[in-house]
Coordinates of C-alpha atoms in Angstrom, one line a residue:
X81 CA -21.8 -39.3 -186.6
X82 CA -19.3 -39.9 -183.8
X83 CA -20.5 -42.6 -181.4
X84 CA -18.8 -40.8 -178.5
X85 CA -21.2 -37.9 -179.0
X86 CA -24.1 -40.3 -178.0
X87 CA -22.5 -41.3 -174.7
X88 CA -24.4 -39.2 -172.1
X89 CA -21.9 -39.4 -169.2
X90 CA -18.2 -38.6 -168.7
X91 CA -16.5 -41.7 -170.1
X92 CA -14.4 -43.6 -167.5
X93 CA -11.9 -46.4 -167.7
X94 CA -11.7 -47.7 -171.3
X95 CA -15.3 -46.9 -172.3
X96 CA -14.2 -44.7 -175.2
X97 CA -12.2 -47.6 -176.7
X98 CA -15.0 -50.0 -176.2
X99 CA -17.6 -47.7 -177.8
X100 CA -15.5 -47.2 -180.9
X101 CA -14.7 -50.9 -181.2
X102 CA -18.3 -52.0 -180.9
X103 CA -19.3 -49.3 -183.4
X104 CA -16.8 -50.5 -186.0
X105 CA -17.5 -54.2 -185.6
X106 CA -21.3 -53.7 -185.6
X107 CA -21.0 -51.7 -188.9
X108 CA -19.2 -54.7 -190.4
X109 CA -22.1 -57.1 -189.3
X110 CA -20.1 -58.9 -186.7
X111 CA -21.2 -61.2 -183.9
X112 CA -19.7 -59.5 -180.8
X113 CA -19.1 -61.2 -177.4
X114 CA -18.9 -58.3 -175.0
X115 CA -17.7 -59.3 -171.5
X116 CA -17.8 -56.6 -168.8
X117 CA -18.5 -56.6 -165.1
X118 CA -21.7 -55.4 -163.5
X119 CA -21.5 -51.7 -162.9
X120 CA -19.3 -51.1 -165.9
X121 CA -22.0 -49.2 -167.8
X122 CA -22.6 -51.8 -170.6
X123 CA -26.1 -50.5 -171.5
X124 CA -25.1 -46.8 -172.3
X125 CA -21.8 -48.0 -173.9
X126 CA -23.6 -50.4 -176.3
X127 CA -26.4 -47.9 -177.1
X128 CA -23.9 -45.1 -177.9
X129 CA -22.0 -47.5 -180.2
X130 CA -25.1 -48.7 -182.1
X131 CA -27.3 -45.6 -182.3
X132 CA -25.4 -43.7 -185.0
X133 CA -25.4 -46.7 -187.2
X134 CA -29.0 -47.5 -186.6
X135 CA -30.1 -43.9 -187.3
X136 CA -28.0 -43.7 -190.4
X137 CA -29.2 -47.0 -191.9
X138 CA -32.8 -46.6 -190.5
X139 CA -32.6 -50.0 -188.9
X140 CA -33.8 -50.6 -185.4
X141 CA -31.9 -51.9 -182.4
X142 CA -33.7 -54.9 -180.8
X143 CA -32.7 -55.3 -177.2
X144 CA -33.7 -58.5 -175.4
X145 CA -33.6 -59.1 -171.7
X146 CA -34.3 -62.1 -169.4
X147 CA -37.7 -60.9 -168.0
X148 CA -40.3 -58.3 -168.8
X149 CA -39.4 -56.5 -165.6
X150 CA -36.0 -55.6 -167.1
X151 CA -37.2 -54.1 -170.4
X152 CA -37.3 -50.5 -169.1
X153 CA -33.6 -50.3 -168.4
X154 CA -32.3 -49.6 -172.0
X155 CA -35.3 -47.2 -172.6
X156 CA -34.3 -45.2 -169.5
X157 CA -30.7 -44.9 -170.8
X158 CA -32.1 -43.9 -174.2
X159 CA -34.1 -41.1 -172.5
X160 CA -30.8 -39.7 -171.1
X161 CA -29.2 -39.8 -174.5
X162 CA -32.3 -38.4 -176.1
X163 CA -32.3 -35.4 -173.7
X164 CA -28.6 -34.8 -174.2
X165 CA -28.7 -34.7 -178.0
X166 CA -32.0 -32.9 -178.3
X167 CA -32.9 -35.3 -181.2
X168 CA -36.4 -36.9 -181.7
X169 CA -36.4 -40.6 -181.8
X170 CA -38.7 -43.3 -180.5
X171 CA -37.8 -46.1 -178.1
X172 CA -40.3 -48.6 -176.8
X173 CA -40.3 -51.1 -173.9
X174 CA -42.7 -53.8 -175.2
X175 CA -44.7 -56.0 -172.8
X176 CA -47.2 -58.7 -173.3
X177 CA -51.0 -58.5 -173.3
X178 CA -51.1 -59.6 -169.6
X179 CA -49.5 -56.4 -168.6
X180 CA -51.1 -54.1 -171.2
X181 CA -54.7 -55.2 -171.8
X182 CA -57.1 -52.6 -170.3
X183 CA -60.2 -54.7 -170.9
X184 CA -58.7 -57.7 -169.1
X185 CA -58.0 -55.4 -166.1
X186 CA -61.6 -54.2 -166.2
X187 CA -62.7 -57.9 -166.0
X188 CA -60.2 -59.0 -163.4
X189 CA -58.4 -61.4 -165.8
X190 CA -54.7 -61.6 -165.1
X191 CA -53.4 -64.9 -166.4
X192 CA -51.5 -65.2 -169.7
X193 CA -53.9 -67.6 -171.4
X194 CA -57.1 -65.8 -170.2
X195 CA -55.9 -62.4 -171.4
X196 CA -54.8 -63.9 -174.8
X197 CA -58.1 -65.7 -175.4
X198 CA -60.1 -62.6 -174.3
X199 CA -58.2 -60.4 -176.8
X200 CA -58.8 -62.8 -179.7
X201 CA -62.4 -63.2 -178.9
X202 CA -63.5 -59.6 -178.4
X203 CA -60.8 -57.6 -180.2
X204 CA -63.1 -56.3 -183.0
X205 CA -65.6 -55.1 -180.4
X206 CA -63.1 -53.9 -177.8
X207 CA -63.6 -50.1 -177.3
X208 CA -59.9 -49.5 -176.7
X209 CA -58.9 -51.4 -179.8
X210 CA -61.5 -49.6 -181.9
X211 CA -60.4 -46.2 -180.6
X212 CA -56.9 -47.1 -181.6
X213 CA -57.9 -48.0 -185.2
X214 CA -59.5 -44.5 -185.5
X215 CA -56.6 -42.6 -184.1
X216 CA -53.6 -41.1 -186.0
X217 CA -50.9 -41.2 -183.4
X218 CA -47.2 -40.9 -184.0
X219 CA -45.0 -41.2 -180.9
X220 CA -41.5 -39.7 -181.1
X221 CA -39.8 -40.0 -177.7
X222 CA -38.5 -43.0 -175.6
X223 CA -41.3 -44.5 -173.6
X224 CA -41.3 -47.2 -170.9
X225 CA -44.1 -49.7 -170.8
X226 CA -45.8 -48.0 -167.9
X227 CA -45.8 -44.7 -169.8
X228 CA -47.4 -46.4 -172.8
X229 CA -49.9 -48.0 -170.4
X230 CA -50.8 -44.7 -168.8
X231 CA -51.1 -43.0 -172.2
X232 CA -53.5 -45.7 -173.3
X233 CA -55.6 -45.4 -170.1
X234 CA -55.8 -41.6 -170.5
X235 CA -56.8 -41.7 -174.1
X236 CA -58.9 -44.9 -173.9
X237 CA -56.6 -46.6 -176.4
X238 CA -55.3 -50.2 -176.4
X239 CA -51.8 -49.9 -175.0
X240 CA -50.7 -53.4 -176.3
X241 CA -51.5 -52.7 -180.0
X242 CA -50.4 -49.0 -179.6
X243 CA -46.9 -50.1 -178.8
X244 CA -46.9 -52.6 -181.6
X245 CA -48.3 -50.2 -184.1
X246 CA -45.6 -47.7 -183.2
X247 CA -42.8 -50.2 -183.3
X248 CA -42.0 -49.8 -187.0
X249 CA -40.9 -46.2 -186.3
X250 CA -38.8 -47.0 -183.2
X251 CA -35.0 -46.9 -183.2
X252 CA -34.9 -49.1 -180.0
X253 CA -37.3 -51.8 -179.0
X254 CA -36.7 -53.6 -175.7
X255 CA -38.5 -56.9 -174.9
X256 CA -38.0 -60.2 -173.1
X257 CA -36.2 -63.2 -174.5
X258 CA -39.4 -65.0 -175.2
X259 CA -40.3 -62.8 -178.1
X260 CA -37.3 -64.3 -180.0
X261 CA -36.8 -67.7 -178.4
X262 CA -40.5 -68.8 -178.7
X263 CA -41.5 -69.3 -182.4
X264 CA -45.2 -68.8 -181.5
X265 CA -44.6 -65.5 -179.7
X266 CA -42.1 -64.3 -182.4
X267 CA -44.8 -64.6 -185.1
X268 CA -47.1 -62.5 -183.0
X269 CA -44.8 -59.5 -183.4
X270 CA -43.1 -60.0 -186.7
X271 CA -45.8 -58.1 -188.6
X272 CA -45.0 -55.0 -186.4
X273 CA -41.3 -55.3 -185.5
X274 CA -38.7 -55.2 -188.2
X275 CA -36.4 -58.0 -187.2
X276 CA -34.7 -58.7 -190.6
X277 CA -31.5 -56.7 -190.8
X278 CA -31.9 -55.1 -187.4
X279 CA -29.2 -54.9 -184.7
X280 CA -29.7 -57.3 -181.8
X281 CA -28.4 -56.9 -178.3
X282 CA -28.7 -59.9 -176.0
X283 CA -28.5 -58.7 -172.4
X284 CA -27.2 -61.1 -169.7
X285 CA -26.5 -63.5 -172.5
X286 CA -25.0 -66.2 -170.3
X287 CA -28.7 -67.1 -169.6
X288 CA -29.4 -68.2 -173.1
X289 CA -28.5 -71.8 -172.5
X290 CA -31.2 -72.3 -169.9
X291 CA -33.7 -69.7 -171.3
X292 CA -34.1 -71.4 -174.7
X293 CA -34.7 -74.7 -173.0
X294 CA -37.3 -73.2 -170.6
X295 CA -39.2 -71.6 -173.4
X296 CA -39.5 -74.8 -175.5
X297 CA -40.3 -77.2 -172.6
X298 CA -43.6 -77.9 -171.0
X299 CA -45.0 -79.9 -168.0
X300 CA -48.3 -81.3 -166.7
X301 CA -49.4 -82.9 -163.4
X302 CA -52.2 -85.3 -162.4
X303 CA -53.9 -82.1 -161.2
X304 CA -53.9 -80.9 -164.8
X305 CA -55.8 -84.1 -165.8
X306 CA -58.3 -83.6 -162.9
X307 CA -59.0 -80.0 -164.0
X308 CA -59.5 -81.2 -167.6
X309 CA -62.0 -83.8 -166.5
X310 CA -63.8 -81.2 -164.5
X311 CA -64.1 -79.1 -167.7
X312 CA -65.5 -82.0 -169.6
X313 CA -68.3 -82.7 -167.1
X314 CA -70.2 -79.7 -168.6
X315 CA -70.6 -81.6 -171.9
X316 CA -73.3 -84.3 -172.1
X317 CA -73.0 -85.5 -175.7
X318 CA -71.8 -89.1 -176.3
X319 CA -68.4 -88.2 -177.9
X320 CA -67.5 -85.8 -175.1
X321 CA -68.3 -88.6 -172.6
X322 CA -66.1 -91.0 -174.6
X323 CA -63.2 -88.5 -174.5
X324 CA -63.7 -88.1 -170.8
X325 CA -63.3 -91.9 -170.3
X326 CA -60.1 -91.8 -172.4
X327 CA -58.7 -89.0 -170.3
X328 CA -59.5 -91.0 -167.2
X329 CA -57.3 -93.7 -168.6
X330 CA -54.6 -91.1 -169.0
X331 CA -54.9 -90.3 -165.4
X332 CA -54.7 -93.9 -164.4
X333 CA -51.6 -94.5 -166.4
X334 CA -49.9 -91.4 -165.0
X335 CA -50.7 -92.6 -161.5
X336 CA -49.0 -95.9 -162.4
X337 CA -46.0 -94.0 -163.7
X338 CA -45.9 -92.0 -160.5
X339 CA -46.0 -95.1 -158.3
X340 CA -43.2 -96.7 -160.3
X341 CA -40.9 -93.8 -159.6
X342 CA -38.2 -95.0 -157.2
X343 CA -35.4 -92.4 -157.5
X344 CA -35.5 -88.7 -157.6
X345 CA -36.6 -88.7 -161.3
X346 CA -36.9 -91.0 -164.3
X347 CA -38.0 -91.0 -167.9
X348 CA -41.4 -91.9 -169.2
X349 CA -42.9 -92.5 -172.7
X350 CA -45.8 -90.2 -173.6
X351 CA -46.7 -92.5 -176.6
X352 CA -47.4 -95.4 -174.2
X353 CA -49.8 -93.2 -172.2
X354 CA -51.7 -92.1 -175.3
X355 CA -51.9 -95.6 -176.7
X356 CA -53.2 -97.1 -173.5
X357 CA -55.9 -94.4 -173.4
X358 CA -56.6 -95.1 -177.1
X359 CA -56.4 -91.4 -178.0
X360 CA -56.2 -90.8 -181.7
X361 CA -55.6 -87.8 -184.0
X362 CA -59.3 -87.0 -184.4
X363 CA -59.6 -87.0 -180.5
X364 CA -57.1 -84.1 -180.4
X365 CA -59.1 -82.2 -183.1
X366 CA -62.4 -82.8 -181.2
X367 CA -60.8 -81.7 -177.9
X368 CA -59.8 -78.4 -179.5
X369 CA -63.4 -77.7 -180.5
X370 CA -64.5 -78.4 -176.9
X371 CA -61.8 -76.0 -175.6
X372 CA -63.3 -73.3 -177.9
X373 CA -66.7 -73.9 -176.3
X374 CA -65.1 -73.9 -172.8
X375 CA -63.7 -70.5 -173.5
X376 CA -67.1 -69.2 -174.7
X377 CA -68.8 -70.5 -171.6
X378 CA -66.3 -69.0 -169.2
X379 CA -66.5 -65.6 -170.9
X380 CA -70.3 -65.6 -170.6
X381 CA -69.9 -66.5 -166.9
X382 CA -67.5 -63.6 -166.4
X383 CA -64.5 -65.9 -165.7
X384 CA -61.0 -66.0 -167.1
X385 CA -61.0 -68.1 -170.3
X386 CA -58.4 -70.8 -169.6
X387 CA -58.5 -74.5 -170.1
X388 CA -56.5 -77.4 -168.6
X389 CA -57.9 -79.6 -171.4
X390 CA -56.1 -77.3 -173.9
X391 CA -52.9 -77.6 -171.9
X392 CA -53.3 -81.4 -171.6
X393 CA -53.9 -82.1 -175.3
X394 CA -51.3 -79.6 -176.4
X395 CA -48.7 -81.2 -174.1
X396 CA -49.3 -84.7 -175.6
X397 CA -49.7 -83.5 -179.2
X398 CA -46.4 -81.7 -179.1
X399 CA -44.7 -84.5 -177.2
X400 CA -45.7 -87.0 -179.8
X401 CA -44.3 -84.7 -182.5
X402 CA -41.0 -84.6 -180.6
X403 CA -40.7 -88.3 -179.8
X404 CA -37.7 -88.8 -182.1
X405 CA -36.2 -85.4 -181.7
X406 CA -32.6 -85.6 -180.5
X407 CA -32.3 -83.4 -177.4
X408 CA -35.9 -83.7 -176.2
X409 CA -36.6 -86.1 -173.3
X410 CA -39.5 -86.9 -171.1
X411 CA -39.1 -86.8 -167.3
X412 CA -41.2 -87.6 -164.3
X413 CA -40.4 -86.5 -160.8
X414 CA -42.0 -85.4 -157.5
X415 CA -42.2 -81.7 -156.7
X416 CA -43.4 -81.1 -153.1
X417 CA -46.7 -83.0 -153.0
X418 CA -47.3 -83.5 -156.7
X419 CA -45.9 -85.6 -159.5
X420 CA -44.7 -83.7 -162.6
X421 CA -44.5 -85.0 -166.1
X422 CA -42.2 -82.8 -168.2
X423 CA -41.2 -82.6 -171.8
X424 CA -37.7 -81.2 -171.5
X425 CA -36.0 -79.6 -174.5
X426 CA -32.3 -79.6 -173.9
X427 CA -31.4 -77.9 -177.2
X428 CA -29.7 -74.6 -177.4
X429 CA -27.4 -74.1 -180.4
X430 CA -29.8 -76.0 -182.7
X431 CA -32.8 -73.8 -181.6
X432 CA -30.8 -70.5 -181.8
X433 CA -28.8 -70.7 -185.1
X434 CA -31.7 -69.7 -187.4
X435 CA -32.7 -66.9 -185.1
X436 CA -29.3 -65.3 -185.3
X437 CA -29.5 -65.3 -189.2
X438 CA -32.2 -62.6 -189.0
X439 CA -29.9 -59.9 -187.7
X440 CA -27.3 -57.7 -189.3
X441 CA -25.1 -57.6 -186.2
X442 CA -25.5 -59.1 -182.7
X443 CA -23.9 -58.0 -179.4
X444 CA -24.0 -60.7 -176.7
X445 CA -23.2 -59.1 -173.4
X446 CA -22.7 -60.2 -169.8
X447 CA -20.2 -60.3 -167.0
X448 CA -19.7 -64.0 -167.3
X449 CA -19.3 -64.9 -171.0
X450 CA -15.8 -66.3 -170.8
X451 CA -14.5 -68.7 -172.1
X452 CA -15.8 -67.2 -175.3
X453 CA -15.4 -70.2 -177.6
X454 CA -17.5 -72.3 -175.2
X455 CA -20.2 -69.7 -175.1
X456 CA -20.2 -69.4 -178.9
X457 CA -20.5 -73.2 -179.3
X458 CA -23.4 -73.4 -176.9
X459 CA -25.5 -70.7 -178.5
X460 CA -24.7 -71.6 -182.1
X461 CA -22.3 -68.9 -183.4
X462 CA -19.4 -69.7 -185.7
X463 CA -17.4 -66.5 -186.2
X464 CA -17.3 -64.0 -183.4
X465 CA -15.3 -61.0 -182.2
X466 CA -14.5 -60.8 -178.5
X467 CA -14.3 -57.6 -176.4
X468 CA -13.3 -57.6 -172.8
X469 CA -13.9 -54.5 -170.7
X470 CA -13.2 -54.0 -167.0
X471 CA -12.8 -51.4 -164.3
X472 CA -9.7 -51.9 -162.3
X473 CA -10.6 -52.9 -158.8
X474 CA -7.6 -52.3 -156.6
X475 CA -6.2 -55.5 -155.1
X476 CA -6.5 -54.1 -151.6
X477 CA -10.3 -53.6 -152.1
X478 CA -11.0 -57.4 -152.3
X479 CA -10.2 -60.0 -149.7
X480 CA -10.4 -63.3 -151.6
X481 CA -10.1 -66.5 -149.6
X482 CA -10.7 -70.2 -150.3
X483 CA -11.2 -72.3 -147.2
X484 CA -9.2 -75.5 -146.8
X485 CA -10.6 -78.7 -145.4
X486 CA -14.3 -78.3 -146.2
X487 CA -16.3 -79.3 -149.3
X488 CA -19.9 -80.1 -150.2
X489 CA -18.7 -82.8 -152.5
X490 CA -21.0 -85.8 -152.6
X491 CA -24.8 -86.4 -152.5
X492 CA -25.2 -85.5 -148.8
X493 CA -23.1 -83.7 -146.1
X494 CA -21.6 -86.2 -143.7
X495 CA -22.1 -85.4 -140.0
X496 CA -18.5 -84.5 -139.7
X497 CA -18.5 -82.1 -142.7
X498 CA -21.8 -80.6 -141.5
X499 CA -20.1 -79.7 -138.1
X500 CA -17.1 -78.3 -139.9
X501 CA -19.4 -76.0 -141.9
X502 CA -21.4 -74.9 -138.8
X503 CA -18.1 -74.1 -137.1
X504 CA -16.7 -72.2 -140.1
X505 CA -19.9 -70.2 -140.8
X506 CA -20.4 -69.4 -137.1
X507 CA -16.9 -68.0 -136.7
X508 CA -17.1 -66.1 -140.0
X509 CA -20.4 -64.5 -139.1
X510 CA -19.0 -63.5 -135.6
X511 CA -16.0 -61.9 -137.2
X512 CA -17.7 -60.0 -140.0
X513 CA -20.1 -57.4 -138.7
X514 CA -21.3 -56.1 -142.1
X515 CA -24.2 -57.1 -144.3
X516 CA -23.2 -60.6 -145.4
X517 CA -24.7 -63.0 -148.0
X518 CA -24.3 -66.7 -147.6
X519 CA -24.9 -68.3 -151.0
X520 CA -25.4 -72.1 -150.8
X521 CA -24.8 -74.6 -153.6
X522 CA -28.4 -75.8 -153.2
X523 CA -31.5 -75.7 -151.0
X524 CA -30.6 -79.1 -149.7
X525 CA -27.3 -77.9 -148.3
X526 CA -28.8 -74.7 -147.0
X527 CA -31.5 -76.7 -145.2
X528 CA -28.8 -78.8 -143.5
X529 CA -27.2 -75.7 -142.0
X530 CA -29.8 -73.0 -141.7
X531 CA -31.0 -73.9 -138.1
X532 CA -27.6 -73.3 -136.7
X533 CA -27.2 -70.0 -138.5
X534 CA -30.6 -68.8 -137.3
X535 CA -29.7 -69.7 -133.7
X536 CA -26.4 -67.8 -134.0
X537 CA -28.1 -64.7 -135.5
X538 CA -30.7 -64.7 -132.7
X539 CA -27.9 -65.0 -130.1
X540 CA -26.0 -62.1 -131.7
X541 CA -29.1 -60.1 -132.2
X542 CA -28.4 -59.9 -136.0
X543 CA -31.1 -59.8 -138.6
X544 CA -31.4 -62.8 -140.9
X545 CA -33.2 -63.0 -144.2
X546 CA -33.9 -66.4 -145.9
X547 CA -34.7 -67.3 -149.4
X548 CA -37.3 -70.1 -149.5
X549 CA -37.8 -72.5 -152.4
X550 CA -40.7 -71.4 -154.6
X551 CA -40.8 -67.9 -153.1
X552 CA -43.1 -65.5 -154.9
X553 CA -41.6 -62.4 -156.6
X554 CA -43.3 -60.0 -154.2
X555 CA -41.9 -61.8 -151.2
X556 CA -38.4 -61.8 -152.7
X557 CA -38.6 -58.0 -153.4
X558 CA -39.7 -57.4 -149.8
X559 CA -36.7 -59.4 -148.4
X560 CA -34.3 -57.7 -150.8
X561 CA -35.5 -54.2 -149.9
X562 CA -35.4 -54.9 -146.1
X563 CA -32.0 -56.5 -146.3
X564 CA -30.4 -53.6 -148.3
X565 CA -31.4 -51.0 -145.7
X566 CA -30.4 -53.2 -142.7
X567 CA -27.1 -53.1 -140.8
X568 CA -25.0 -56.2 -140.1
X569 CA -27.6 -58.7 -141.3
X570 CA -27.3 -62.1 -142.9
X571 CA -28.9 -63.1 -146.2
X572 CA -29.1 -66.9 -146.8
X573 CA -29.9 -67.8 -150.4
X574 CA -28.8 -70.3 -153.0
X575 CA -26.5 -69.7 -156.0
X576 CA -29.4 -71.2 -158.1
X577 CA -31.9 -68.5 -156.9
X578 CA -32.9 -65.0 -157.7
X579 CA -30.7 -63.2 -155.1
X580 CA -27.4 -64.6 -156.6
X581 CA -28.0 -63.0 -160.0
X582 CA -29.5 -59.8 -161.1
X583 CA -30.1 -58.5 -157.6
X584 CA -28.5 -55.1 -156.9
X585 CA -26.7 -54.4 -153.6
X586 CA -25.3 -50.9 -153.8
X587 CA -22.6 -49.6 -151.4
X588 CA -22.9 -50.9 -147.8
X589 CA -26.0 -53.0 -148.7
X590 CA -23.6 -56.0 -149.1
X591 CA -20.0 -56.1 -148.1
X592 CA -19.2 -59.8 -147.6
X593 CA -20.1 -63.0 -149.5
X594 CA -19.6 -66.6 -148.5
X595 CA -20.1 -69.3 -151.0
X596 CA -20.9 -72.7 -149.5
X597 CA -20.1 -75.3 -152.0
X598 CA -20.0 -75.3 -155.8
X599 CA -23.5 -75.1 -157.4
X600 CA -23.3 -78.2 -159.5
X601 CA -26.6 -79.9 -160.5
X602 CA -27.3 -83.0 -158.5
X603 CA -26.4 -86.2 -160.5
X604 CA -30.0 -87.2 -161.2
X605 CA -31.4 -88.8 -164.4
X606 CA -32.0 -85.3 -165.7
X607 CA -28.4 -84.2 -165.2
X608 CA -27.1 -87.4 -166.7
X609 CA -29.3 -87.0 -169.8
X610 CA -28.1 -83.4 -170.2
X611 CA -24.4 -84.4 -170.0
X612 CA -25.0 -87.3 -172.4
X613 CA -26.6 -85.1 -174.9
X614 CA -23.8 -82.5 -174.8
X615 CA -21.2 -85.2 -175.0
X616 CA -22.8 -86.5 -178.2
X617 CA -22.7 -82.9 -179.6
X618 CA -19.2 -81.8 -178.5
X619 CA -17.3 -84.9 -177.4
X620 CA -16.9 -86.4 -173.9
X621 CA -14.6 -83.8 -172.3
X622 CA -16.0 -80.7 -173.9
X623 CA -19.6 -81.9 -173.5
X624 CA -19.3 -82.4 -169.8
X625 CA -17.6 -79.1 -169.4
X626 CA -20.4 -77.2 -171.3
X627 CA -23.3 -79.1 -169.6
X628 CA -22.1 -79.5 -166.0
X629 CA -18.9 -77.6 -165.0
X630 CA -19.3 -74.2 -166.8
X631 CA -22.9 -73.5 -165.7
X632 CA -22.0 -74.1 -162.1
X633 CA -18.9 -71.9 -162.1
X634 CA -20.9 -69.1 -163.9
X635 CA -23.5 -69.3 -161.1
X636 CA -20.7 -69.0 -158.5
X637 CA -19.2 -66.1 -160.4
X638 CA -22.5 -64.3 -160.6
X639 CA -23.0 -64.7 -156.8
X640 CA -19.5 -63.3 -156.2
X641 CA -20.3 -60.2 -158.2
X642 CA -23.2 -59.1 -156.0
X643 CA -20.8 -57.2 -153.7
X644 CA -18.8 -55.4 -156.4
X645 CA -20.7 -52.8 -158.4
X646 CA -18.0 -50.1 -159.0
X647 CA -14.2 -49.7 -158.8
X648 CA -14.5 -48.1 -155.3
X649 CA -16.4 -51.0 -153.7
X650 CA -14.7 -53.2 -151.1
X651 CA -15.7 -56.7 -150.3
X652 CA -14.8 -59.9 -148.5
X653 CA -15.4 -62.9 -150.7
X654 CA -14.9 -66.4 -149.2
X655 CA -15.3 -69.5 -151.2
X656 CA -16.0 -72.1 -148.6
X657 CA -15.1 -75.2 -150.5
X658 CA -11.5 -76.3 -151.2
X659 CA -12.4 -77.5 -154.7
X660 CA -12.5 -73.8 -155.8
X661 CA -8.7 -74.0 -155.7
X662 CA -8.5 -76.7 -158.3
X663 CA -7.3 -75.2 -161.6
X664 CA -10.2 -76.4 -163.7
X665 CA -12.6 -74.5 -161.4
X666 CA -10.3 -71.7 -160.3
X667 CA -9.6 -70.5 -163.8
X668 CA -13.4 -69.9 -164.4
X669 CA -13.8 -67.5 -161.5
X670 CA -13.7 -63.7 -161.9
X671 CA -10.3 -62.0 -162.3
X672 CA -10.8 -59.8 -159.3
X673 CA -11.2 -62.9 -157.1
X674 CA -8.4 -64.9 -158.7
X675 CA -5.8 -62.1 -158.7
X676 CA -5.7 -62.0 -154.9
X677 CA -7.0 -65.5 -153.8
X678 CA -5.4 -67.4 -151.0
X679 CA -6.0 -71.0 -149.9
X680 CA -6.2 -70.9 -146.1
X681 CA -7.5 -72.7 -143.1
X682 CA -10.2 -71.2 -140.8
X683 CA -7.9 -69.5 -138.2
X684 CA -5.8 -67.9 -141.0
X685 CA -9.0 -66.7 -142.7
X686 CA -10.1 -65.0 -139.5
X687 CA -6.7 -63.3 -139.2
X688 CA -7.0 -62.0 -142.8
X689 CA -10.6 -60.7 -142.0
X690 CA -9.3 -58.8 -138.9
X691 CA -6.6 -57.2 -141.0
X692 CA -8.9 -56.2 -143.9
X693 CA -10.7 -52.9 -143.7
X694 CA -14.1 -52.5 -145.2
X695 CA -14.3 -48.8 -144.3

């Protein structure tokens, strides 16, 4: 089968070449690094290349994405291909029990732990699950998770196990990273989903370095201990009371650890906390039995079955197991008004290597994979084939400027530098009358400058939208939707946040971007430990580059790309930090920015803006 026959649109640019190249390399079992800008059409290109091989060999395509909300995208493209070819094949967007359990919805249970415990406890009696066992369904068209959910609701079938039961017949299965990166979650699907010998696509693969760390890390607070103690109050037997006294000692030691924190963060030793509390192996076993009873009591009371005692004992049990693991550290720090104790797993390549062995061929794709060898080292790949795709953005479509004389270098902005930034941002805003995003290197820097920007926007009667630290998803979506339909507004966000990556700003929704600073991590104990770990793995120079420099410039590059979604888009992109001109940073920026970049002072920048047409 010719892979080009599977491409559902009129190929543009070099898409034909890329489809054939991926098809050939995937057939040979290659690890492929596919770098292409946002808007290139990576999803239909990769699907078209893989589908004929997958159909011929009867091996599925496993497509993993950052979050559950993104799982529908490849299924939607598969629908277009499905309709074009008139073939019958199944594609599934798999979501977790929290999204799919009808019985949990009936009971008002919406947290991950509660839904998971509920399913384990009542599965054999659940009417939706029992109906599914009696059914003889064979789905044969691409279905998004919401379509499977509605199908289950209509037919009173369990949507979660319906999707899993059908997965063995699917040609494409889309799911979040967690299903592969978390060993516990992976085992929950391995019975249903054929991973061995399948084709794997890792979407937005530049996120793997942080994603695998996030999945394997955990944290507690003193509030976790307080809630665990509250749960134990229900038990009157002597041993439960003894365990309660031990956990009170845990609380006391954590309080002492918190009081001893002088800087932004520091390390702690979980073994010392356990030893001071005289908690032994049999205490962990006994606590687990109590957790089971807590779940039963909560279910009888119509509550969500969740337990802070479970979280607390699991945290310490897994922490003790990882005490001597290279790449796992224990950090304490203050977050808003609470102290956090975190087990932080810094490993990436070590955790990923065995996962990659499962698959016949793997396509890692993103718009910011380069430099390829660095990415391959970080995610644990030895041999790889590199494919670079692009659409030609005319040089006259992008105004690329780097501002001289300003920089966010250092721990804090000096009063002089703060005034320079206020002046520069004020004049840039006054001279760009289109929707503009100001992406700051951190919330700290944004907070230093935001009051002046708000006052200017009020004076000019321009809308302003601000990303707040810890903002909920629904708040962010509301801001994004309102900003996109506004005219001449300002979006203030960080390069570390949700608006700088993944957010879509089509057409006139965003026509100018200003980057304030380079989004390096602050040089805290956490950052120092991370750099030290990577230096041990890769050597001093390469380790610092992988752990500190490359992630920051990838964030900056992702932020720059928000305004360019197609070859016809026009954008003003201003890097407001003279360090971007340094070769070691400049060479990591997108080609469309580098090819036309100029180092200028503020008056010259304003002249270039006046000459540049966004129409």
